[in-house]
Each structure stands twice: as structure tokens, then as C-alpha cells.
CSV table of C-alpha atoms in Angstrom, one decimal:
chain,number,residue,atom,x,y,z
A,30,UNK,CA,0.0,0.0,0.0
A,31,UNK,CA,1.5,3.8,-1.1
A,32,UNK,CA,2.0,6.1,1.5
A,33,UNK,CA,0.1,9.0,2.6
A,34,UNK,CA,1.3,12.0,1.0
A,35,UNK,CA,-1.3,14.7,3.0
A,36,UNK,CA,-4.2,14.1,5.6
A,37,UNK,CA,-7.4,15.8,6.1
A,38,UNK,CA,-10.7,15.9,7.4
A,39,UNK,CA,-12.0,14.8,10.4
A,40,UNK,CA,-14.7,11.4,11.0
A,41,UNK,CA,-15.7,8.2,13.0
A,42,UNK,CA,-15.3,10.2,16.6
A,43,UNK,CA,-15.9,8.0,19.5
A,44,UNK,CA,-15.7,8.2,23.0
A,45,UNK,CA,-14.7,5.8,26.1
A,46,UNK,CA,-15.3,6.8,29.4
A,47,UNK,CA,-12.5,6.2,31.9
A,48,UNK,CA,-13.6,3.3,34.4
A,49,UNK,CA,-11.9,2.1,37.7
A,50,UNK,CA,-10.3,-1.2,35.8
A,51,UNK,CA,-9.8,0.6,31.9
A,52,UNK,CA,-12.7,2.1,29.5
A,53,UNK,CA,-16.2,1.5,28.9
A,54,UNK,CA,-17.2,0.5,25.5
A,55,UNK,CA,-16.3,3.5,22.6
A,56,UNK,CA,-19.7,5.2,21.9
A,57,UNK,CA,-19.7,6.8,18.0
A,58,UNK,CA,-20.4,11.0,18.6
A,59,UNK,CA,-22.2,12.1,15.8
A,60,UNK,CA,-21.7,15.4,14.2
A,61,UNK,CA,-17.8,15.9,14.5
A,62,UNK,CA,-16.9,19.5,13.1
A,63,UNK,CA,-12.8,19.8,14.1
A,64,UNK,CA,-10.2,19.1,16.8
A,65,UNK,CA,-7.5,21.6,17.4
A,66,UNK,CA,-4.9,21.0,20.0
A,67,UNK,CA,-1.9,22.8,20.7
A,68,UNK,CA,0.7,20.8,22.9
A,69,UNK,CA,2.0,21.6,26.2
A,70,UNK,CA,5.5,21.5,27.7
A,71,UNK,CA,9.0,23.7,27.6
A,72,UNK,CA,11.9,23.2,26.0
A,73,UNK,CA,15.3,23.6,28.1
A,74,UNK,CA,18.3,24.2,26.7
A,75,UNK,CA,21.6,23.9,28.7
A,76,UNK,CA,24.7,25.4,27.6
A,77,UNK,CA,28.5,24.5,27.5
A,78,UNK,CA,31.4,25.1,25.5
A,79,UNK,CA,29.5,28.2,23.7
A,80,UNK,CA,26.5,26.0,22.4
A,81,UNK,CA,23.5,23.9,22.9
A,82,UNK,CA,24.5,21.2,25.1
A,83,UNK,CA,22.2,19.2,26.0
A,84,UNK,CA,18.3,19.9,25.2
A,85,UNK,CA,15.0,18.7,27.1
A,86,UNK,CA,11.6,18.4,26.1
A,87,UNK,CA,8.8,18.0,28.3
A,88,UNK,CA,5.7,16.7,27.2
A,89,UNK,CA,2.1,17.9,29.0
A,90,UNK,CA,0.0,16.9,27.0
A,91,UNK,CA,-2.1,19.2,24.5
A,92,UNK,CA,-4.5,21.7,25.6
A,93,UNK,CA,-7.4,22.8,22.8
A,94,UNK,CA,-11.2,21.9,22.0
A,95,UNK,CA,-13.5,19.8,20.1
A,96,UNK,CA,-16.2,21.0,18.1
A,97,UNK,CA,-19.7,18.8,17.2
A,98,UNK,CA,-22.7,19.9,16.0
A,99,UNK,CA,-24.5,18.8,18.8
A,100,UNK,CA,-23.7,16.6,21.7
A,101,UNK,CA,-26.4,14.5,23.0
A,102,UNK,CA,-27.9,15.6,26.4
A,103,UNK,CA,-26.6,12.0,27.7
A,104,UNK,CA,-23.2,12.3,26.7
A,105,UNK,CA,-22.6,15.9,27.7
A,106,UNK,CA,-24.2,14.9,31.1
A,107,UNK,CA,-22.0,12.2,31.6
A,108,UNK,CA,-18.8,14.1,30.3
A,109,UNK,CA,-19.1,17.4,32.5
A,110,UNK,CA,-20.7,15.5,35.9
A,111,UNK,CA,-24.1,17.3,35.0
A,112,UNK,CA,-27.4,15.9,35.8
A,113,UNK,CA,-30.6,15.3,33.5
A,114,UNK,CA,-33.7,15.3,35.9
A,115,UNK,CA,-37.0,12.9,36.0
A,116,UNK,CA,-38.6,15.3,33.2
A,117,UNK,CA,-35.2,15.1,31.0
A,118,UNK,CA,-34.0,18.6,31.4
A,119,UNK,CA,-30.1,18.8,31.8
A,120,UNK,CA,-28.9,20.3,34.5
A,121,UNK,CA,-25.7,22.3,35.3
A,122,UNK,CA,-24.8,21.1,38.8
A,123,UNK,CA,-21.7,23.3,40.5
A,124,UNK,CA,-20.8,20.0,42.6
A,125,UNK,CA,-20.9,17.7,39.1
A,126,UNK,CA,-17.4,16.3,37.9
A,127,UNK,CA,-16.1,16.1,34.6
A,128,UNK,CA,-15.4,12.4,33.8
A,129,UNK,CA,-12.0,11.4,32.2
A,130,UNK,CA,-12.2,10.0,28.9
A,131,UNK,CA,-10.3,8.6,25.5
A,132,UNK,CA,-11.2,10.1,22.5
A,133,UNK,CA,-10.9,7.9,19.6
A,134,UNK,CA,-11.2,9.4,15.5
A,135,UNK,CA,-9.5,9.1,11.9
A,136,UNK,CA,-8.4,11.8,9.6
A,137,UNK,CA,-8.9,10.6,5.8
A,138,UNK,CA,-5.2,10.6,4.0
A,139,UNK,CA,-5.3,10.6,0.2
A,140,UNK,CA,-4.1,6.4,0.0
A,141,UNK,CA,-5.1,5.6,3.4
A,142,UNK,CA,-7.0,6.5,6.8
A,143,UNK,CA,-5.2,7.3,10.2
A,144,UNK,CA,-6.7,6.6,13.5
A,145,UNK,CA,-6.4,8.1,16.8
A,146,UNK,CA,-6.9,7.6,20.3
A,147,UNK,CA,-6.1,9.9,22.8
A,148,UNK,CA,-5.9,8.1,26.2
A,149,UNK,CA,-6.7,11.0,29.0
A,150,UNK,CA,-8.7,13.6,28.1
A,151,UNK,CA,-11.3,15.6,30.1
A,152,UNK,CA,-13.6,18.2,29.1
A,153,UNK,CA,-14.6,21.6,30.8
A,154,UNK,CA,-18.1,23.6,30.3
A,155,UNK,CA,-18.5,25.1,26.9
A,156,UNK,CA,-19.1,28.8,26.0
A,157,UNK,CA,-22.6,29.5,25.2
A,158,UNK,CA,-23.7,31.8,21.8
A,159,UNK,CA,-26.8,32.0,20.6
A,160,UNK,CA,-28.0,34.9,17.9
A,161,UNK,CA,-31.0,36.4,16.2
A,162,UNK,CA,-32.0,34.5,13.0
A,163,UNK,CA,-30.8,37.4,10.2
A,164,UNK,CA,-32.3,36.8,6.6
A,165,UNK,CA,-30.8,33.3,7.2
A,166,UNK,CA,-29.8,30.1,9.3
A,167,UNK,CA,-26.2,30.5,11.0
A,168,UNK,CA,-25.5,27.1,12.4
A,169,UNK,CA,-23.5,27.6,15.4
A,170,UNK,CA,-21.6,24.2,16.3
A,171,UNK,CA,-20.8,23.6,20.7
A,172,UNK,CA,-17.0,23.6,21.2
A,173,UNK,CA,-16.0,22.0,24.5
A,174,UNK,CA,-12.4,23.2,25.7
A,175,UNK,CA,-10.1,20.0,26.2
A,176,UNK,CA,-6.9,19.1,28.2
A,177,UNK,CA,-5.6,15.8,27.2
A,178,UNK,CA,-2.5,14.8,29.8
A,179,UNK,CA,0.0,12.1,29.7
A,180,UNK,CA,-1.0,8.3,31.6
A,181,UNK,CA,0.9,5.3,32.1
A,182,UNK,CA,0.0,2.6,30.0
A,183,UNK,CA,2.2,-1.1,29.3
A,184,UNK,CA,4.8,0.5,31.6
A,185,UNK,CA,5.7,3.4,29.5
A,186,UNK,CA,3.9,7.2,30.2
A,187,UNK,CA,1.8,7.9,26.9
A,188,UNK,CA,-0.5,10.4,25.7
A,189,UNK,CA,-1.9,8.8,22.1
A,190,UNK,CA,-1.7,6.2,19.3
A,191,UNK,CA,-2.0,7.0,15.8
A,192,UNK,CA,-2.9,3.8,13.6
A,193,UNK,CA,-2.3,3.5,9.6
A,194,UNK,CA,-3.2,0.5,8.5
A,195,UNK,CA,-0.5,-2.3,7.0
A,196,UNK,CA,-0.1,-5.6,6.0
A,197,UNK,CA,0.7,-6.5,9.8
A,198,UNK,CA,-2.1,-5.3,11.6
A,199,UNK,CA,-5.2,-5.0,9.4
A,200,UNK,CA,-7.2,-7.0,12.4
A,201,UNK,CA,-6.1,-4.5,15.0
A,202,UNK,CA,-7.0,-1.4,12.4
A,203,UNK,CA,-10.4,-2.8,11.5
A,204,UNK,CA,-11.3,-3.4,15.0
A,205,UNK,CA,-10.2,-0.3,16.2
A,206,UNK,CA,-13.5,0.7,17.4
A,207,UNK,CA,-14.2,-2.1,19.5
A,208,UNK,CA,-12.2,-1.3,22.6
A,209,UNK,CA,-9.5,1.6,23.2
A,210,UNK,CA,-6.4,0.5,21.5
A,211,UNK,CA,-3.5,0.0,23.7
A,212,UNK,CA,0.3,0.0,22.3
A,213,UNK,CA,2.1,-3.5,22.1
A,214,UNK,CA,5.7,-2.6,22.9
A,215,UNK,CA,7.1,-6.0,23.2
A,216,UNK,CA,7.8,-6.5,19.8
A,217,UNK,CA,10.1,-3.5,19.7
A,218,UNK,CA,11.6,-4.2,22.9
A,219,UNK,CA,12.7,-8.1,21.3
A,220,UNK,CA,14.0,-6.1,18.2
A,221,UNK,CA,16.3,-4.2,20.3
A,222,UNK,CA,17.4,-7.2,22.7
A,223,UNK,CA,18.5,-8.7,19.7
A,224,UNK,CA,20.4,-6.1,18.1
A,225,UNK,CA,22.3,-5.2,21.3
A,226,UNK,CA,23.0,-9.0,21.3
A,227,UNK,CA,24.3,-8.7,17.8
A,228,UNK,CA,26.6,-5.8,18.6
């Protein structure tokens, strides 16, 4: 298969909430408009003998937000620790909790799609606009402000997975959906035994 030469677009955005023992079951959220995401974390430099010496990175995670069309009542409930009462209004409590949650998605590429998961992310209450209808309907889409921070996963502290398909893991790919994908790293970590063996 050729490799991507650009990616774009934005589809198939899912959600699984963060339980005590993993995630629940992705859910599919309708109505994805964009995800911008800046990341977080400095950059040190420390200098000797008139130069760069040694540089370090810090990664915090991104910062950013998510735009749909319109969430559900259900799953914005459930995402900012809101309540929906017995005659199903939603209700802005000030004691309700976000809940954590990974944020699965694919961005099309021209030869083939890429999927995502982000593994820690938790949402914060949205600005509100609403407008006079003018001549015309302006459709106004509900961006939720994000922070998505680092977790420790298979012993090693992560913060996402992008997945292209191959020849090697079309099963994994396909099934992407099903569950929140979690990195294998014992592969690469036999790959390297054996080339520090070889040396």
C-alpha cells in the first residue's frame, strides 16, 4: 500500500469513558466538526562550551477543543458530571465532575486513513452563543475546551496512538472501534534485545 502524501478531514469520533479497571465500551459522537490541540510542555536548553548542550523536552499533553454539532444531552451529562432530571432537562450542577475520557477518530489521508486515540482527556463547560436569526440560518456548532494529559500505560507514560493501516495489523485497524487501543511494545523491545545482542 502507497503512503500518505497529506491528511485531512476529520470522522468516526468516539468516546470511552475512563472506568476504575480501563474504559467503557467507545460510543460513536455524531456530528464531528474539528479538533484543534496545541501541545503543552518547555523546552530547556543547557549550555557548555558556547552552544547547545544538551536539550529537554517536556511533554504535558495538549490543551485545545472539540467541536460537534451537537452533543447529546446523555453524553454531555456524563462528560461534565451534570445531571438530566426525571422530566429530561439537563442540568448544570456546580458540585458535578467532569469524567475522564479517551477520545478515539480518523483523519482521511489521500491512499489511506489514520486513526487516533487519545488516552486521558477531560472536558470543561462550553461557551454559550446563541444569535437572532438574520435573513438566514447560522448554524452555530458547541466547542467543548479539552486538556488531554499524559497516563501510564504497558509501563511506559503515553499520551496517544496513531494507527495507519499495514499488511501487519489490518485486524487490529479494523477493530479499532471495538475497545481503546492500547500499544504492544514487546515487539520492539525483542527487536532491540536482539540487536544489542548482535553488537
Amino acid at each position: 500500500m502507497s503512503q500518505n502524501k497529506v491528511v485531512y478531514g476529520l470522522k468516526n469520533v468516539h468516546i470511552a469513558f475512563v472506568t476504575d479497571d480501563g474504559y467503557k465500551t467507545p460510543v460513536a459522537i455524531k456530528g464531528a466538526v474539528s479538533l484543534s490541540l496545541s501541545p503543552e510542555g518547555e523546552t530547556t536548553p543547557f549550555y557548555a562550551d558556547d552552544t547547545v548542550y544538551f536539550l529537554s523536552s517536556a511533554n504535558n499533553g495538549y490543551s485545545g477543543d472539540m467541536e460537534f454539532a451537537l452533543l447529546t444531552d446523555e453524553i454531555k451529562a456524563e462528560m461534565l458530571g451534570w445531571e438530566i432530571d426525571s422530566y429530561g432537562a439537563i442540568v448544570e450542577t456546580t458540585s458535578g465532575q467532569p469524567k475522564k475520557f479517551a477520545l478515539l477518530g480518523e483523519v482521511t489521508g489521500d491512499k489511506k486513513n489514520r486513526r487516533f486515540v487519545y488516552y486521558d482527556v477531560q472536558a470543561s463547560r462550553p461557551d454559550e452563543n446563541a444569535k437572532t436569526k438574520e435573513g438566514g440560518i447560522s448554524i452555530e456548532g458547541e466547542k467543548l475546551p479539552i486538556k488531554i494529559t499524559p497516563v501510564i500505560k504497558n509501563g511506559k507514560e503515553i499520551t496517544k496512538s496513531v494507527l495507519e493501516q499495514n499488511i501487519t495489523n489490518t485486524v487490529k485497524y479494523e477493530a479499532f472501534y471495538e475497545s481503546v487501543y492500547l500499544p504492544d511494545f514487546e515487539e520492539i523491545e525483542e527487536e532491540e534485545e536482539e540487536i544489542e545482542g548482535e553488537e
